[in-house]
């Protein structure tokens, strides 16, 4: 059977999304065909809206539609939880176990990918430490996450705040966004000082 160009193109676009393989991408493309014109227009509008409206919080680097995110605007700043990506903020927030603010690095240290401290959102973290009693490093428990945690600990400890690391209730090599709320809750509750 000859491939239909427009379906293949749309499926190719869907397959560029994380976790979407060829079969799932094709199912998504067929689902779009079955949508009403109004639903397709709304879908396209939502894509454009998120791309045009979402920006980085000027304090923590999380996603927001405002200058400062709702978390930074409404919480005490005495504890900062440092994560690699905005999706990690969502995972911890969904667990409901942290009442402080966050700082998003937008990556982790990775010599293999030539990602150094200068490539991460670290300088603004150092600028936020005045009045902070604890910095919780909640990067993934993999090689890059551990290297980042050790680097941050050595950088922050001399400045005064206690530096802790989430407990290893999250298995090595896994990602926070896929952990369930109970696992994240235990990891946050069992954090250790670095």
Short mmCIF file of N, CA and C in Angstrom, two decimals:
data_model
loop_
_atom_site.label_atom_id
_atom_site.label_comp_id
_atom_site.label_asym_id
_atom_site.label_seq_id
_atom_site.Cartn_x
_atom_site.Cartn_y
_atom_site.Cartn_z
N UNK A 1 0.83 -1.17 0.00
CA UNK A 1 0.00 0.00 0.00
C UNK A 1 0.88 1.24 0.00
N UNK A 2 0.55 2.19 -0.85
CA UNK A 2 1.32 3.41 -0.96
C UNK A 2 1.05 4.31 0.26
N UNK A 3 2.11 4.87 0.79
CA UNK A 3 2.01 5.75 1.96
C UNK A 3 1.37 7.09 1.56
N UNK A 4 0.49 7.58 2.40
CA UNK A 4 -0.15 8.87 2.16
C UNK A 4 0.74 9.95 2.79
N UNK A 5 1.24 10.85 1.95
CA UNK A 5 2.23 11.83 2.35
C UNK A 5 1.83 12.65 3.57
N UNK A 6 0.62 13.20 3.59
CA UNK A 6 0.20 14.07 4.69
C UNK A 6 0.11 13.31 6.01
N UNK A 7 -0.34 12.07 5.97
CA UNK A 7 -0.41 11.24 7.19
C UNK A 7 1.01 10.94 7.67
N UNK A 8 1.88 10.57 6.74
CA UNK A 8 3.27 10.26 7.10
C UNK A 8 3.97 11.48 7.69
N UNK A 9 3.70 12.65 7.12
CA UNK A 9 4.33 13.88 7.62
C UNK A 9 3.86 14.19 9.04
N UNK A 10 2.55 14.09 9.27
CA UNK A 10 2.02 14.35 10.60
C UNK A 10 2.53 13.32 11.61
N UNK A 11 2.55 12.05 11.22
CA UNK A 11 3.07 11.01 12.11
C UNK A 11 4.55 11.27 12.42
N UNK A 12 5.28 11.73 11.43
CA UNK A 12 6.70 12.07 11.65
C UNK A 12 6.86 13.17 12.67
N UNK A 13 5.96 14.17 12.63
CA UNK A 13 6.00 15.25 13.62
C UNK A 13 5.67 14.73 15.02
N UNK A 14 4.64 13.89 15.12
CA UNK A 14 4.29 13.32 16.43
C UNK A 14 5.42 12.46 16.97
N UNK A 15 6.12 11.75 16.10
CA UNK A 15 7.19 10.85 16.58
C UNK A 15 8.40 11.63 17.10
N UNK A 16 8.44 12.94 16.85
CA UNK A 16 9.52 13.75 17.41
C UNK A 16 9.30 14.06 18.89
N UNK A 17 8.09 13.81 19.39
CA UNK A 17 7.81 14.02 20.80
C UNK A 17 8.44 12.91 21.63
N UNK A 18 8.92 13.22 22.84
CA UNK A 18 9.53 12.20 23.69
C UNK A 18 8.55 11.08 24.01
N UNK A 19 9.00 9.85 23.88
CA UNK A 19 8.19 8.69 24.25
C UNK A 19 7.17 8.27 23.21
N UNK A 20 7.15 8.94 22.06
CA UNK A 20 6.18 8.59 21.02
C UNK A 20 6.92 7.84 19.91
N UNK A 21 6.61 6.55 19.80
CA UNK A 21 7.21 5.73 18.75
C UNK A 21 6.41 5.83 17.46
N UNK A 22 6.86 5.09 16.45
CA UNK A 22 6.22 5.14 15.13
C UNK A 22 4.75 4.74 15.17
N UNK A 23 4.44 3.66 15.87
CA UNK A 23 3.05 3.18 15.90
C UNK A 23 2.13 4.17 16.61
N UNK A 24 2.58 4.69 17.74
CA UNK A 24 1.78 5.67 18.47
C UNK A 24 1.60 6.93 17.64
N UNK A 25 2.67 7.38 16.99
CA UNK A 25 2.60 8.57 16.15
C UNK A 25 1.58 8.38 15.03
N UNK A 26 1.55 7.21 14.45
CA UNK A 26 0.59 6.92 13.38
C UNK A 26 -0.84 6.92 13.94
N UNK A 27 -1.03 6.35 15.14
CA UNK A 27 -2.35 6.38 15.77
C UNK A 27 -2.80 7.82 16.02
N UNK A 28 -1.89 8.67 16.46
CA UNK A 28 -2.22 10.08 16.68
C UNK A 28 -2.63 10.75 15.36
N UNK A 29 -1.89 10.47 14.30
CA UNK A 29 -2.21 11.07 13.00
C UNK A 29 -3.60 10.64 12.54
N UNK A 30 -3.93 9.36 12.70
CA UNK A 30 -5.26 8.88 12.32
C UNK A 30 -6.34 9.51 13.21
N UNK A 31 -6.03 9.74 14.47
CA UNK A 31 -6.99 10.38 15.38
C UNK A 31 -7.29 11.80 14.92
N UNK A 32 -6.28 12.50 14.41
CA UNK A 32 -6.48 13.86 13.93
C UNK A 32 -7.44 13.86 12.74
N UNK A 33 -7.32 12.85 11.87
CA UNK A 33 -8.22 12.75 10.71
C UNK A 33 -9.67 12.64 11.17
N UNK A 34 -9.90 11.93 12.28
CA UNK A 34 -11.25 11.73 12.79
C UNK A 34 -11.78 12.94 13.58
N UNK A 35 -10.93 13.91 13.87
CA UNK A 35 -11.36 15.09 14.62
C UNK A 35 -12.19 16.01 13.72
N UNK A 36 -13.07 16.77 14.37
CA UNK A 36 -13.82 17.79 13.62
C UNK A 36 -12.87 18.93 13.26
N UNK A 37 -13.26 19.75 12.30
CA UNK A 37 -12.44 20.90 11.92
C UNK A 37 -12.24 21.83 13.13
N UNK A 38 -13.28 21.99 13.93
CA UNK A 38 -13.18 22.83 15.12
C UNK A 38 -12.18 22.30 16.12
N UNK A 39 -12.17 20.97 16.31
CA UNK A 39 -11.21 20.37 17.23
C UNK A 39 -9.78 20.51 16.72
N UNK A 40 -9.60 20.36 15.41
CA UNK A 40 -8.26 20.53 14.83
C UNK A 40 -7.80 21.98 15.01
N UNK A 41 -8.70 22.93 14.76
CA UNK A 41 -8.36 24.34 14.95
C UNK A 41 -7.99 24.62 16.41
N UNK A 42 -8.75 24.05 17.34
CA UNK A 42 -8.47 24.24 18.77
C UNK A 42 -7.14 23.61 19.16
N UNK A 43 -6.84 22.44 18.59
CA UNK A 43 -5.57 21.75 18.84
C UNK A 43 -4.41 22.61 18.36
N UNK A 44 -4.52 23.13 17.14
CA UNK A 44 -3.46 23.99 16.58
C UNK A 44 -3.31 25.26 17.41
N UNK A 45 -4.43 25.84 17.83
CA UNK A 45 -4.40 27.06 18.63
C UNK A 45 -3.72 26.80 19.98
N UNK A 46 -3.98 25.63 20.57
CA UNK A 46 -3.36 25.30 21.86
C UNK A 46 -1.85 25.16 21.70
N UNK A 47 -1.40 24.55 20.60
CA UNK A 47 0.04 24.43 20.34
C UNK A 47 0.68 25.81 20.21
N UNK A 48 0.07 26.67 19.44
CA UNK A 48 0.62 28.02 19.25
C UNK A 48 0.58 28.81 20.55
N UNK A 49 -0.50 28.66 21.30
CA UNK A 49 -0.64 29.39 22.56
C UNK A 49 0.45 29.01 23.55
N UNK A 50 0.68 27.72 23.72
CA UNK A 50 1.71 27.29 24.68
C UNK A 50 3.09 27.76 24.23
N UNK A 51 3.34 27.72 22.94
CA UNK A 51 4.65 28.16 22.43
C UNK A 51 4.84 29.66 22.61
N UNK A 52 3.77 30.43 22.42
CA UNK A 52 3.87 31.89 22.50
C UNK A 52 3.71 32.44 23.92
N UNK A 53 3.03 31.72 24.81
CA UNK A 53 2.71 32.25 26.13
C UNK A 53 3.65 31.82 27.24
N UNK A 54 4.23 30.65 27.12
CA UNK A 54 5.04 30.11 28.21
C UNK A 54 6.46 30.65 28.13
N UNK A 55 6.94 31.08 29.27
CA UNK A 55 8.30 31.61 29.39
C UNK A 55 8.92 31.07 30.67
N UNK A 56 10.12 31.47 30.98
CA UNK A 56 10.79 31.04 32.20
C UNK A 56 10.58 32.07 33.31
N UNK A 57 10.29 31.58 34.51
CA UNK A 57 10.16 32.43 35.68
C UNK A 57 11.47 33.19 35.89
N UNK A 58 11.37 34.48 36.17
CA UNK A 58 12.58 35.29 36.36
C UNK A 58 13.33 34.97 37.64
N UNK A 59 12.71 34.21 38.56
CA UNK A 59 13.38 33.84 39.80
C UNK A 59 13.95 32.42 39.76
N UNK A 60 13.10 31.45 39.39
CA UNK A 60 13.51 30.05 39.53
C UNK A 60 13.80 29.33 38.21
N UNK A 61 13.34 29.86 37.10
CA UNK A 61 13.57 29.20 35.82
C UNK A 61 12.52 28.17 35.46
N UNK A 62 11.45 28.07 36.25
CA UNK A 62 10.35 27.14 35.92
C UNK A 62 9.49 27.78 34.83
N UNK A 63 8.64 26.97 34.21
CA UNK A 63 7.72 27.50 33.21
C UNK A 63 6.62 28.32 33.87
N UNK A 64 6.24 29.40 33.22
CA UNK A 64 5.15 30.26 33.70
C UNK A 64 4.62 31.07 32.53
N UNK A 65 3.46 31.64 32.72
CA UNK A 65 2.93 32.59 31.73
C UNK A 65 3.11 34.02 32.22
N UNK A 66 3.56 34.16 33.45
CA UNK A 66 3.78 35.48 34.05
C UNK A 66 5.27 35.71 34.21
N UNK A 67 5.64 36.89 34.67
CA UNK A 67 7.05 37.19 34.90
C UNK A 67 7.63 36.27 35.98
N UNK A 68 6.86 36.09 37.05
CA UNK A 68 7.26 35.22 38.16
C UNK A 68 6.21 34.13 38.31
N UNK A 69 6.64 32.90 38.51
CA UNK A 69 5.69 31.78 38.61
C UNK A 69 4.88 31.85 39.91
N UNK A 70 3.78 31.13 39.95
CA UNK A 70 2.88 31.13 41.11
C UNK A 70 3.57 30.61 42.37
N UNK A 71 4.48 29.66 42.22
CA UNK A 71 5.18 29.10 43.38
C UNK A 71 6.09 30.15 44.01
N UNK A 72 6.90 30.82 43.19
CA UNK A 72 7.80 31.85 43.71
C UNK A 72 7.02 33.03 44.29
N UNK A 73 5.84 33.29 43.75
CA UNK A 73 5.04 34.42 44.20
C UNK A 73 4.33 34.17 45.53
N UNK A 74 4.12 32.90 45.89
CA UNK A 74 3.25 32.62 47.03
C UNK A 74 3.90 31.86 48.19
N UNK A 75 5.15 31.48 48.06
CA UNK A 75 5.76 30.67 49.12
C UNK A 75 6.96 31.34 49.76
N UNK A 76 7.29 30.84 50.96
CA UNK A 76 8.51 31.28 51.64
C UNK A 76 9.72 30.80 50.82
N UNK A 77 10.78 31.59 50.92
CA UNK A 77 11.99 31.28 50.14
C UNK A 77 13.12 30.77 51.03
N UNK A 78 12.79 30.15 52.18
CA UNK A 78 13.84 29.68 53.07
C UNK A 78 14.38 28.31 52.69
N UNK A 79 13.65 27.57 51.85
CA UNK A 79 14.11 26.27 51.33
C UNK A 79 13.98 26.30 49.82
N UNK A 80 15.06 25.86 49.15
CA UNK A 80 15.04 25.79 47.69
C UNK A 80 15.31 24.35 47.28
N UNK A 81 14.45 23.81 46.45
CA UNK A 81 14.65 22.48 45.89
C UNK A 81 15.17 22.64 44.47
N UNK A 82 16.37 22.17 44.22
CA UNK A 82 17.01 22.30 42.92
C UNK A 82 16.71 21.06 42.08
N UNK A 83 16.17 21.29 40.88
CA UNK A 83 15.84 20.20 39.96
C UNK A 83 16.48 20.48 38.61
N UNK A 84 16.53 19.45 37.78
CA UNK A 84 17.15 19.61 36.46
C UNK A 84 16.21 20.27 35.47
N UNK A 85 14.93 19.88 35.48
CA UNK A 85 14.00 20.34 34.44
C UNK A 85 12.65 20.75 35.05
N UNK A 86 11.89 21.59 34.35
CA UNK A 86 10.56 21.97 34.83
C UNK A 86 9.64 20.77 35.09
N UNK A 87 9.77 19.72 34.33
CA UNK A 87 8.92 18.53 34.54
C UNK A 87 9.17 17.92 35.92
N UNK A 88 10.36 18.13 36.48
CA UNK A 88 10.67 17.62 37.81
C UNK A 88 9.93 18.41 38.89
N UNK A 89 9.74 19.71 38.66
CA UNK A 89 8.93 20.53 39.57
C UNK A 89 7.52 19.95 39.63
N UNK A 90 6.96 19.66 38.46
CA UNK A 90 5.60 19.11 38.39
C UNK A 90 5.51 17.79 39.15
N UNK A 91 6.52 16.93 39.02
CA UNK A 91 6.50 15.64 39.71
C UNK A 91 6.50 15.81 41.22
N UNK A 92 7.34 16.70 41.73
CA UNK A 92 7.40 16.92 43.18
C UNK A 92 6.12 17.61 43.67
N UNK A 93 5.64 18.57 42.92
CA UNK A 93 4.39 19.25 43.30
C UNK A 93 3.22 18.27 43.35
N UNK A 94 3.16 17.36 42.40
CA UNK A 94 2.08 16.36 42.39
C UNK A 94 2.14 15.45 43.61
N UNK A 95 3.34 15.25 44.16
CA UNK A 95 3.48 14.43 45.37
C UNK A 95 3.01 15.19 46.61
N UNK A 96 2.98 16.52 46.54
CA UNK A 96 2.49 17.34 47.65
C UNK A 96 3.34 17.28 48.90
N UNK A 97 4.65 17.14 48.76
CA UNK A 97 5.52 16.95 49.92
C UNK A 97 6.50 18.09 50.18
N UNK A 98 6.44 19.15 49.38
CA UNK A 98 7.41 20.23 49.52
C UNK A 98 6.67 21.56 49.51
N UNK A 99 7.02 22.43 50.49
CA UNK A 99 6.32 23.71 50.59
C UNK A 99 7.22 24.91 50.35
N UNK A 100 8.43 24.66 49.87
CA UNK A 100 9.35 25.75 49.56
C UNK A 100 9.28 26.14 48.10
N UNK A 101 10.36 26.73 47.61
CA UNK A 101 10.45 27.14 46.22
C UNK A 101 11.45 26.25 45.48
N UNK A 102 11.49 26.41 44.20
CA UNK A 102 12.35 25.57 43.34
C UNK A 102 13.38 26.42 42.63
N UNK A 103 14.36 25.72 42.07
CA UNK A 103 15.30 26.33 41.15
C UNK A 103 15.57 25.29 40.05
N UNK A 104 15.32 25.68 38.81
CA UNK A 104 15.46 24.75 37.68
C UNK A 104 16.78 25.03 36.96
N UNK A 105 17.62 24.00 36.88
CA UNK A 105 18.93 24.14 36.25
C UNK A 105 18.87 24.08 34.72
N UNK A 106 17.86 23.44 34.19
CA UNK A 106 17.72 23.19 32.74
C UNK A 106 18.83 22.30 32.22
N UNK A 107 19.07 21.22 32.97
CA UNK A 107 20.06 20.23 32.58
C UNK A 107 20.89 19.79 33.76
N UNK A 108 21.85 18.93 33.49
CA UNK A 108 22.79 18.48 34.50
C UNK A 108 24.19 18.50 33.89
N UNK A 109 25.18 18.43 34.74
CA UNK A 109 26.56 18.40 34.25
C UNK A 109 26.77 17.11 33.45
N UNK A 110 27.41 17.22 32.31
CA UNK A 110 27.65 16.05 31.48
C UNK A 110 28.89 16.26 30.62
N UNK A 111 30.04 15.76 31.08
CA UNK A 111 31.26 15.90 30.28
C UNK A 111 31.12 15.26 28.89
N UNK A 112 30.35 14.18 28.80
CA UNK A 112 30.17 13.50 27.51
C UNK A 112 29.44 14.40 26.51
N UNK A 113 28.56 15.26 26.99
CA UNK A 113 27.80 16.17 26.13
C UNK A 113 28.37 17.59 26.15
N UNK A 114 29.56 17.74 26.74
CA UNK A 114 30.20 19.05 26.88
C UNK A 114 29.32 20.06 27.60
N UNK A 115 28.53 19.59 28.59
CA UNK A 115 27.66 20.48 29.36
C UNK A 115 28.36 20.79 30.68
N UNK A 116 28.77 22.04 30.85
CA UNK A 116 29.53 22.49 32.00
C UNK A 116 28.65 23.34 32.92
N UNK A 117 29.16 23.75 34.09
CA UNK A 117 28.38 24.62 34.97
C UNK A 117 27.92 25.91 34.29
N UNK A 118 28.70 26.42 33.35
CA UNK A 118 28.32 27.65 32.65
C UNK A 118 27.10 27.45 31.76
N UNK A 119 26.78 26.20 31.41
CA UNK A 119 25.63 25.90 30.56
C UNK A 119 24.34 25.75 31.37
N UNK A 120 24.47 25.71 32.69
CA UNK A 120 23.31 25.49 33.55
C UNK A 120 22.92 26.78 34.27
N UNK A 121 21.72 26.80 34.79
CA UNK A 121 21.18 27.96 35.51
C UNK A 121 21.67 27.94 36.97
N UNK A 122 22.99 28.07 37.15
CA UNK A 122 23.60 27.97 38.48
C UNK A 122 23.88 29.35 39.07
N UNK A 123 24.34 30.28 38.27
CA UNK A 123 24.69 31.62 38.79
C UNK A 123 23.51 32.28 39.50
N UNK A 124 22.32 32.17 38.91
CA UNK A 124 21.16 32.80 39.55
C UNK A 124 20.76 32.06 40.83
N UNK A 125 21.08 30.77 40.93
CA UNK A 125 20.84 30.03 42.18
C UNK A 125 21.69 30.61 43.30
N UNK A 126 22.95 30.85 43.03
CA UNK A 126 23.85 31.41 44.04
C UNK A 126 23.33 32.77 44.50
N UNK A 127 22.77 33.53 43.58
CA UNK A 127 22.22 34.84 43.91
C UNK A 127 20.95 34.78 44.76
N UNK A 128 20.34 33.62 44.88
CA UNK A 128 19.09 33.47 45.64
C UNK A 128 19.32 32.95 47.06
N UNK A 129 20.54 32.71 47.47
CA UNK A 129 20.81 32.01 48.72
C UNK A 129 20.69 32.85 49.99
N UNK A 130 20.57 34.15 49.88
CA UNK A 130 20.44 35.01 51.06
C UNK A 130 19.16 34.65 51.81
N UNK A 131 19.28 34.25 53.08
CA UNK A 131 18.13 33.89 53.91
C UNK A 131 17.66 32.46 53.72
N UNK A 132 18.34 31.69 52.91
CA UNK A 132 17.97 30.29 52.66
C UNK A 132 18.64 29.39 53.70
N UNK A 133 17.84 28.55 54.35
CA UNK A 133 18.39 27.65 55.37
C UNK A 133 18.78 26.29 54.79
N UNK A 134 18.10 25.88 53.71
CA UNK A 134 18.38 24.55 53.15
C UNK A 134 18.21 24.57 51.64
N UNK A 135 19.15 23.92 50.97
CA UNK A 135 19.05 23.68 49.52
C UNK A 135 18.97 22.17 49.35
N UNK A 136 17.85 21.72 48.76
CA UNK A 136 17.64 20.29 48.52
C UNK A 136 17.96 20.02 47.06
N UNK A 137 18.93 19.16 46.81
CA UNK A 137 19.28 18.83 45.44
C UNK A 137 18.48 17.59 45.03
N UNK A 138 17.58 17.77 44.08
CA UNK A 138 16.68 16.70 43.65
C UNK A 138 16.88 16.37 42.17
N UNK A 139 18.15 16.22 41.79
CA UNK A 139 18.44 15.77 40.43
C UNK A 139 18.29 14.26 40.37
N UNK A 140 18.10 13.74 39.17
CA UNK A 140 17.91 12.29 39.00
C UNK A 140 19.10 11.52 39.57
N UNK A 141 18.85 10.33 40.10
CA UNK A 141 19.94 9.53 40.69
C UNK A 141 20.72 8.74 39.63
N UNK A 142 21.25 9.47 38.64
CA UNK A 142 22.11 8.84 37.65
C UNK A 142 23.48 9.52 37.73
N UNK A 143 24.40 9.17 36.86
CA UNK A 143 25.76 9.69 36.94
C UNK A 143 25.78 11.21 36.83
N UNK A 144 25.05 11.77 35.84
CA UNK A 144 25.04 13.22 35.66
C UNK A 144 24.37 13.92 36.85
N UNK A 145 23.27 13.34 37.34
CA UNK A 145 22.57 13.92 38.49
C UNK A 145 23.43 13.93 39.73
N UNK A 146 24.16 12.84 39.95
CA UNK A 146 25.05 12.76 41.12
C UNK A 146 26.20 13.74 40.99
N UNK A 147 26.79 13.84 39.80
CA UNK A 147 27.89 14.79 39.59
C UNK A 147 27.42 16.22 39.84
N UNK A 148 26.22 16.52 39.38
CA UNK A 148 25.65 17.85 39.58
C UNK A 148 25.41 18.11 41.06
N UNK A 149 24.90 17.11 41.78
CA UNK A 149 24.63 17.25 43.21
C UNK A 149 25.93 17.52 43.98
N UNK A 150 26.97 16.78 43.68
CA UNK A 150 28.25 16.97 44.37
C UNK A 150 28.82 18.35 44.05
N UNK A 151 28.75 18.75 42.79
CA UNK A 151 29.25 20.07 42.40
C UNK A 151 28.51 21.18 43.15
N UNK A 152 27.18 21.10 43.17
CA UNK A 152 26.38 22.13 43.86
C UNK A 152 26.68 22.15 45.36
N UNK A 153 26.84 20.97 45.95
CA UNK A 153 27.14 20.90 47.38
C UNK A 153 28.44 21.62 47.70
N UNK A 154 29.47 21.36 46.91
CA UNK A 154 30.78 22.00 47.14
C UNK A 154 30.71 23.50 46.92
N UNK A 155 29.84 23.93 46.03
CA UNK A 155 29.70 25.35 45.73
C UNK A 155 28.88 26.08 46.80
N UNK A 156 27.83 25.44 47.29
CA UNK A 156 26.87 26.11 48.18
C UNK A 156 27.23 26.01 49.66
N UNK A 157 27.76 24.87 50.10
CA UNK A 157 28.05 24.69 51.54
C UNK A 157 28.87 25.82 52.16
N UNK A 158 29.94 26.28 51.51
CA UNK A 158 30.71 27.36 52.13
C UNK A 158 29.93 28.67 52.27
N UNK A 159 28.81 28.79 51.57
CA UNK A 159 28.01 30.01 51.63
C UNK A 159 26.99 30.01 52.76
N UNK A 160 26.87 28.88 53.47
CA UNK A 160 26.02 28.84 54.66
C UNK A 160 24.85 27.88 54.68
N UNK A 161 24.05 27.79 53.65
CA UNK A 161 22.87 26.90 53.73
C UNK A 161 23.25 25.43 53.86
N UNK A 162 22.41 24.69 54.57
CA UNK A 162 22.56 23.24 54.62
C UNK A 162 22.22 22.71 53.24
N UNK A 163 23.00 21.77 52.73
CA UNK A 163 22.74 21.16 51.42
C UNK A 163 22.39 19.71 51.64
N UNK A 164 21.18 19.33 51.20
CA UNK A 164 20.74 17.94 51.33
C UNK A 164 20.47 17.36 49.96
N UNK A 165 20.40 16.05 49.91
CA UNK A 165 20.15 15.31 48.68
C UNK A 165 18.92 14.44 48.91
N UNK A 166 18.01 14.36 47.95
CA UNK A 166 16.86 13.48 48.14
C UNK A 166 17.37 12.06 48.33
N UNK A 167 16.64 11.30 49.13
CA UNK A 167 17.02 9.92 49.43
C UNK A 167 16.94 9.07 48.16
N UNK A 168 17.55 7.94 48.22
CA UNK A 168 17.60 7.07 47.06
C UNK A 168 16.41 6.13 46.97
N UNK A 169 15.24 6.61 47.35
CA UNK A 169 14.02 5.83 47.15
C UNK A 169 13.68 5.75 45.67
N UNK A 170 14.28 6.66 44.92
CA UNK A 170 14.13 6.65 43.47
C UNK A 170 15.31 5.88 42.93
N UNK A 171 15.05 4.86 42.16
CA UNK A 171 16.13 3.96 41.73
C UNK A 171 17.11 4.65 40.79
N UNK A 172 18.35 4.20 40.86
CA UNK A 172 19.43 4.73 40.03
C UNK A 172 19.07 4.59 38.56
N UNK A 173 19.24 5.65 37.80
CA UNK A 173 18.98 5.62 36.37
C UNK A 173 17.55 5.96 35.98
N UNK A 174 16.67 6.14 36.98
CA UNK A 174 15.27 6.47 36.65
C UNK A 174 15.12 7.98 36.58
N UNK A 175 13.94 8.44 36.18
CA UNK A 175 13.69 9.86 36.08
C UNK A 175 12.53 10.25 36.98
N UNK A 176 12.65 11.42 37.60
CA UNK A 176 11.65 11.89 38.56
C UNK A 176 10.25 11.95 37.97
N UNK A 177 10.14 12.36 36.72
CA UNK A 177 8.81 12.55 36.14
C UNK A 177 8.01 11.24 36.10
N UNK A 178 8.68 10.08 36.14
CA UNK A 178 7.99 8.80 36.07
C UNK A 178 7.78 8.15 37.44
N UNK A 179 8.32 8.78 38.48
CA UNK A 179 8.17 8.23 39.82
C UNK A 179 6.78 8.56 40.35
N UNK A 180 6.22 7.64 41.14
CA UNK A 180 4.90 7.89 41.72
C UNK A 180 5.03 8.80 42.94
N UNK A 181 3.91 9.33 43.38
CA UNK A 181 3.89 10.30 44.47
C UNK A 181 4.44 9.72 45.77
N UNK A 182 4.17 8.46 46.07
CA UNK A 182 4.66 7.84 47.31
C UNK A 182 6.18 7.75 47.28
N UNK A 183 6.75 7.34 46.16
CA UNK A 183 8.20 7.23 46.04
C UNK A 183 8.85 8.60 46.20
N UNK A 184 8.29 9.62 45.56
CA UNK A 184 8.85 10.97 45.69
C UNK A 184 8.71 11.45 47.12
N UNK A 185 7.59 11.17 47.75
CA UNK A 185 7.37 11.57 49.14
C UNK A 185 8.43 10.95 50.05
N UNK A 186 8.70 9.65 49.87
CA UNK A 186 9.71 8.97 50.68
C UNK A 186 11.10 9.53 50.40
N UNK A 187 11.40 9.80 49.14
CA UNK A 187 12.72 10.33 48.79
C UNK A 187 12.92 11.71 49.40
N UNK A 188 11.89 12.54 49.38
CA UNK A 188 12.00 13.88 49.97
C UNK A 188 12.11 13.78 51.50
N UNK A 189 11.36 12.87 52.09
CA UNK A 189 11.37 12.72 53.54
C UNK A 189 12.65 12.13 54.09
N UNK A 190 13.34 11.36 53.29
CA UNK A 190 14.59 10.70 53.71
C UNK A 190 15.83 11.36 53.13
N UNK A 191 15.72 12.61 52.73
CA UNK A 191 16.88 13.26 52.15
C UNK A 191 18.03 13.30 53.15
N UNK A 192 19.24 13.36 52.64
CA UNK A 192 20.43 13.35 53.47
C UNK A 192 21.29 14.56 53.17
N UNK A 193 22.09 14.94 54.15
CA UNK A 193 22.97 16.09 53.94
C UNK A 193 24.14 15.68 53.07
N UNK A 194 24.51 16.55 52.17
CA UNK A 194 25.66 16.29 51.28
C UNK A 194 26.93 16.83 51.89
#
